[in-house]
PDB file of C-alpha atoms in Angstrom:
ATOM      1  CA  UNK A  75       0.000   0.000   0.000  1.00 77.00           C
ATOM      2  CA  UNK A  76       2.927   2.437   0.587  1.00 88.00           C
ATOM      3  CA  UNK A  77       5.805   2.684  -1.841  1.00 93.00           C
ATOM      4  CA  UNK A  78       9.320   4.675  -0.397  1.00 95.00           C
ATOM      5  CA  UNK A  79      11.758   5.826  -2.479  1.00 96.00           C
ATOM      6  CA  UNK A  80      14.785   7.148  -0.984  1.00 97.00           C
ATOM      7  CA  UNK A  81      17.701   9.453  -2.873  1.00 97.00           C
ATOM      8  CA  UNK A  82      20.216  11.941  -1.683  1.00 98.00           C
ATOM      9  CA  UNK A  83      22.718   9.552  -0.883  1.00 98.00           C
ATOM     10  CA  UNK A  84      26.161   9.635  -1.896  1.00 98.00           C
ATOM     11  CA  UNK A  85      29.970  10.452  -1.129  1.00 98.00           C
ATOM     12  CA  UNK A  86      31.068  13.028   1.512  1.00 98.00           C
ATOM     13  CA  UNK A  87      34.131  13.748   3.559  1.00 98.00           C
ATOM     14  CA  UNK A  88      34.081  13.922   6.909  1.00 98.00           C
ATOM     15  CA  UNK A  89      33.019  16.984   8.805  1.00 98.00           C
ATOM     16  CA  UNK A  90      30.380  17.249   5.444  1.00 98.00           C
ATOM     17  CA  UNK A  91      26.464  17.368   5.319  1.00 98.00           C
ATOM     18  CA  UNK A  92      24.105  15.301   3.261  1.00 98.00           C
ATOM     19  CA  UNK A  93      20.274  15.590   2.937  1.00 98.00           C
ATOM     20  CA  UNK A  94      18.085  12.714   1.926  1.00 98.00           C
ATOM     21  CA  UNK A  95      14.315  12.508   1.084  1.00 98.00           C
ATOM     22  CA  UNK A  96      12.308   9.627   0.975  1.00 96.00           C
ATOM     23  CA  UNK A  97       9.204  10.155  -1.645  1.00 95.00           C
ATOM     24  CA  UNK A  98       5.968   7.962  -0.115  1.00 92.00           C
ATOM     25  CA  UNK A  99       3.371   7.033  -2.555  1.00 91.00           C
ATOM     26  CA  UNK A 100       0.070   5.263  -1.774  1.00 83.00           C
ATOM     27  CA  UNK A 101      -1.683   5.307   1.260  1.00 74.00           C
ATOM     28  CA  UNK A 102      -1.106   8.234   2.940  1.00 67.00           C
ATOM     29  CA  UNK A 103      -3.315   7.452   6.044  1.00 64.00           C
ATOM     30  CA  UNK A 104      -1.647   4.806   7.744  1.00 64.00           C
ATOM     31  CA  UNK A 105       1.561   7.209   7.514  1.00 66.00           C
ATOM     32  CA  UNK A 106       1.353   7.339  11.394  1.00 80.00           C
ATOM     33  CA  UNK A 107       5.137   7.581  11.481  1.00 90.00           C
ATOM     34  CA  UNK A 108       8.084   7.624   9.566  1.00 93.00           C
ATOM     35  CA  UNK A 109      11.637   7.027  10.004  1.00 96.00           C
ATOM     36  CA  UNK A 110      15.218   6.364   9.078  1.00 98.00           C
ATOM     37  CA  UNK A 111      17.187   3.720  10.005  1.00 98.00           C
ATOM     38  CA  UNK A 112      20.760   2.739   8.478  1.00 98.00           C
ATOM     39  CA  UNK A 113      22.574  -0.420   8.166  1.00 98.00           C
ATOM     40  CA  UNK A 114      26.727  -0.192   7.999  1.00 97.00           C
ATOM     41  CA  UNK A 115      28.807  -2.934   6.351  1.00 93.00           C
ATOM     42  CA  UNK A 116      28.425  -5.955   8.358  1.00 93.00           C
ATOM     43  CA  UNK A 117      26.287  -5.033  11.369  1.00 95.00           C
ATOM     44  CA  UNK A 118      22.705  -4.759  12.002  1.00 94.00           C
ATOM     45  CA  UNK A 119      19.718  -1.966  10.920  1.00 95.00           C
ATOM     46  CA  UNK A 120      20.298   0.825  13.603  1.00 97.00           C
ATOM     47  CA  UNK A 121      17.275   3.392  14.216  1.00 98.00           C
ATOM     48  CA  UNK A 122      18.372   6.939  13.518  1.00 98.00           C
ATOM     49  CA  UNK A 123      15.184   8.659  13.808  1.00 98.00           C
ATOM     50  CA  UNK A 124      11.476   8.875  13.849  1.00 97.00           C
ATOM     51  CA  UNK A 125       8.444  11.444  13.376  1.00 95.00           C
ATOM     52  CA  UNK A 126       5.290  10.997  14.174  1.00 91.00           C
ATOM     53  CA  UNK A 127       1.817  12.776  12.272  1.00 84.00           C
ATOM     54  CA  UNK A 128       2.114  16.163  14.523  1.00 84.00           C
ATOM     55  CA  UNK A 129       5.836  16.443  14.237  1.00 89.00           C
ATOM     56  CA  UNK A 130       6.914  14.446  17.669  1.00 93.00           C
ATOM     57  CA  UNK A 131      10.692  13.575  16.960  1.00 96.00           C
ATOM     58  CA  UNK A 132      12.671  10.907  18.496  1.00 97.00           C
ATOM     59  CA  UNK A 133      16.670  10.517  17.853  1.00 97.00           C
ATOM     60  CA  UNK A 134      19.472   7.937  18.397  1.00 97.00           C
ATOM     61  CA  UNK A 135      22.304   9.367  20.844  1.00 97.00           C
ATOM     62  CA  UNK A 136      24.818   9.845  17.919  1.00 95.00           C
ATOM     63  CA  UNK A 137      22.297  11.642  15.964  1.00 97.00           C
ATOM     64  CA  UNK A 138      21.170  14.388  18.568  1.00 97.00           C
ATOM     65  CA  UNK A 139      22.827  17.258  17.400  1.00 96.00           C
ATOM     66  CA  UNK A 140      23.860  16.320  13.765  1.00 97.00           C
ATOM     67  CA  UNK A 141      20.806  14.607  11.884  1.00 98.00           C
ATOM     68  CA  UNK A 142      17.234  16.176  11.995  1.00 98.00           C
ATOM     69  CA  UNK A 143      14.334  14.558  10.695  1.00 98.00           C
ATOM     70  CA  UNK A 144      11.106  16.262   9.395  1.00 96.00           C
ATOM     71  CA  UNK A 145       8.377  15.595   7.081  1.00 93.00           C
ATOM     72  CA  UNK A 146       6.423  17.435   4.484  1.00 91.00           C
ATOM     73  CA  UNK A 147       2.937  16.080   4.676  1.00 85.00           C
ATOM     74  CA  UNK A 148       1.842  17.999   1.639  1.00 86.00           C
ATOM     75  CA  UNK A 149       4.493  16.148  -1.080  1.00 89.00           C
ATOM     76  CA  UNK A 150       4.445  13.285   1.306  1.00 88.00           C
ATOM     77  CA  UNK A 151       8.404  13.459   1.545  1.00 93.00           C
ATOM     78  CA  UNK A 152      10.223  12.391   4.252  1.00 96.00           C
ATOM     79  CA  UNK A 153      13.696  14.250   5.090  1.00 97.00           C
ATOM     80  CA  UNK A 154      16.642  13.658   7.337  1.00 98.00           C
ATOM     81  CA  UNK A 155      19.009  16.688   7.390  1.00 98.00           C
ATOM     82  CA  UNK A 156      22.908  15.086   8.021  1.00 98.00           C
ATOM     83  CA  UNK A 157      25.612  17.513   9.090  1.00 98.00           C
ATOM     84  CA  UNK A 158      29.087  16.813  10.861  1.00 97.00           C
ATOM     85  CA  UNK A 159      29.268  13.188   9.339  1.00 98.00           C
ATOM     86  CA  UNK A 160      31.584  10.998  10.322  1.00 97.00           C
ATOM     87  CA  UNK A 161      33.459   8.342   8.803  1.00 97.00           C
ATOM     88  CA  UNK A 162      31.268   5.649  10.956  1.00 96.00           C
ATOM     89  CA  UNK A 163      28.293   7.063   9.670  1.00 97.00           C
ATOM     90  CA  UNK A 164      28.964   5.256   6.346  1.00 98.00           C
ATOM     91  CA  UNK A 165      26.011   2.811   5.633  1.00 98.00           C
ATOM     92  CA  UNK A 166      22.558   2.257   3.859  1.00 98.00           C
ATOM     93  CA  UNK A 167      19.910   4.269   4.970  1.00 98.00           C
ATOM     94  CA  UNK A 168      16.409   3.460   5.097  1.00 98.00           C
ATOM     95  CA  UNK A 169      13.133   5.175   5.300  1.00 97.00           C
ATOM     96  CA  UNK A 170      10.691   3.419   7.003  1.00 96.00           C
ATOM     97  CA  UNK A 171       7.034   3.938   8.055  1.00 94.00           C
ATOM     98  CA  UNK A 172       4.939   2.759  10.983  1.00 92.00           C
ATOM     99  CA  UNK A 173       1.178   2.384  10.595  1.00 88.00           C
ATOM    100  CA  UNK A 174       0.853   2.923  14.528  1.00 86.00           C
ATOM    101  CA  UNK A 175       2.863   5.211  17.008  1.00 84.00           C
ATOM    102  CA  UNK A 176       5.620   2.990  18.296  1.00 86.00           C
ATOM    103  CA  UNK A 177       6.443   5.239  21.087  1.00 86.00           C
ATOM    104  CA  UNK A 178       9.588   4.218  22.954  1.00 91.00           C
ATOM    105  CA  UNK A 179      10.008   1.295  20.264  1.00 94.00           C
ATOM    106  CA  UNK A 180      10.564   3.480  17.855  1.00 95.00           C
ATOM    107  CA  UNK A 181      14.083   1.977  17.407  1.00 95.00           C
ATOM    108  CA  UNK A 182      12.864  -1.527  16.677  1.00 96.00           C
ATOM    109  CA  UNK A 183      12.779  -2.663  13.269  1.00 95.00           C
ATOM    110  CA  UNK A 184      10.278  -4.646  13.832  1.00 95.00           C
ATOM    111  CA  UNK A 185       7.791  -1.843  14.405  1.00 93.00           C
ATOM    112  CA  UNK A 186       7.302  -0.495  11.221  1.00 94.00           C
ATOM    113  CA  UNK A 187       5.584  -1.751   8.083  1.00 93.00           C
ATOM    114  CA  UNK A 188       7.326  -0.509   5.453  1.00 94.00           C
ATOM    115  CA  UNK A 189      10.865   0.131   4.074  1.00 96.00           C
ATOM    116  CA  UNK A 190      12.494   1.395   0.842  1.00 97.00           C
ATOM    117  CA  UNK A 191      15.128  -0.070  -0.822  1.00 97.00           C
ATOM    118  CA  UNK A 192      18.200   2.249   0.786  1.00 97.00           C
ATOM    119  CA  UNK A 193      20.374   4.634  -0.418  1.00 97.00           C
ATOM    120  CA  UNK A 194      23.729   4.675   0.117  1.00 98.00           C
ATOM    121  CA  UNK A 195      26.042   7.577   2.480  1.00 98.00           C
ATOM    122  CA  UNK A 196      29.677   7.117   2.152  1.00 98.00           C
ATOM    123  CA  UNK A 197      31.675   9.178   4.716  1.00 98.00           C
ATOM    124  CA  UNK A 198      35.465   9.371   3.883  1.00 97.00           C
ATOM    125  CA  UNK A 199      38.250  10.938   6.046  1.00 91.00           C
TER     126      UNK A 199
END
């Protein structure tokens, strides 16, 4: 029912800023809340951050301060603003919506519904 298209990725050195969208077609009511969540070379999908319909944020400890997320509900685009980036930073990232408000799950992959199929962030030094 939802479709995600991410873009912005790319190549960056370190100390650089990057800003990706993530288009959302379809269903636009069950958008409850959308995220980002990356996956670097050989670990696991790590939460980065979420927003909820009225603009509620939530943020991983290494993004406070760097990243910011927001959402335009009008072209149904999903943004996450990247500055100071950081070699370890390097990974997929991954928009992702939630039909329901996962609260203080938010970081759980397993709470939302929908991904898109990643765009890459390369952070050199």
């Amino acid at each position: 029912q939802v479709r995600l298209l991410e873009s912005g990725g790319g190549s960056v050195q370190t100390g650089g800023s990057l800003r990706l969208s993530c288009a959302a077609s379809g269903d636009q009511q069950i958008m409850m809340c959308m995220g980002w969540f990356r996956r670097a070379p050989g670990k696991e999908r790590e939460g980065i951050a979420a927003i909820d319909g009225d603009g509620t944020t939530s943020y991983a400890e290494f993004a406070k301060g760097r990243f910011t997320i927001s959402r335009d509900n009008v072209k149904h685009t999903l943004y996450l603003e990247m500055s100071d980036l950081k070699p370890e930073d390097t990974a997929v990232y991954y928009c992702v919506v939630s039909r329901q408000r996962p609260g203080r799950n938010w970081w759980n992959p397993n709470v939302y519904n929908y991904w898109g199929q990643g765009t890459q962030v390369t952070v050199s030094s």
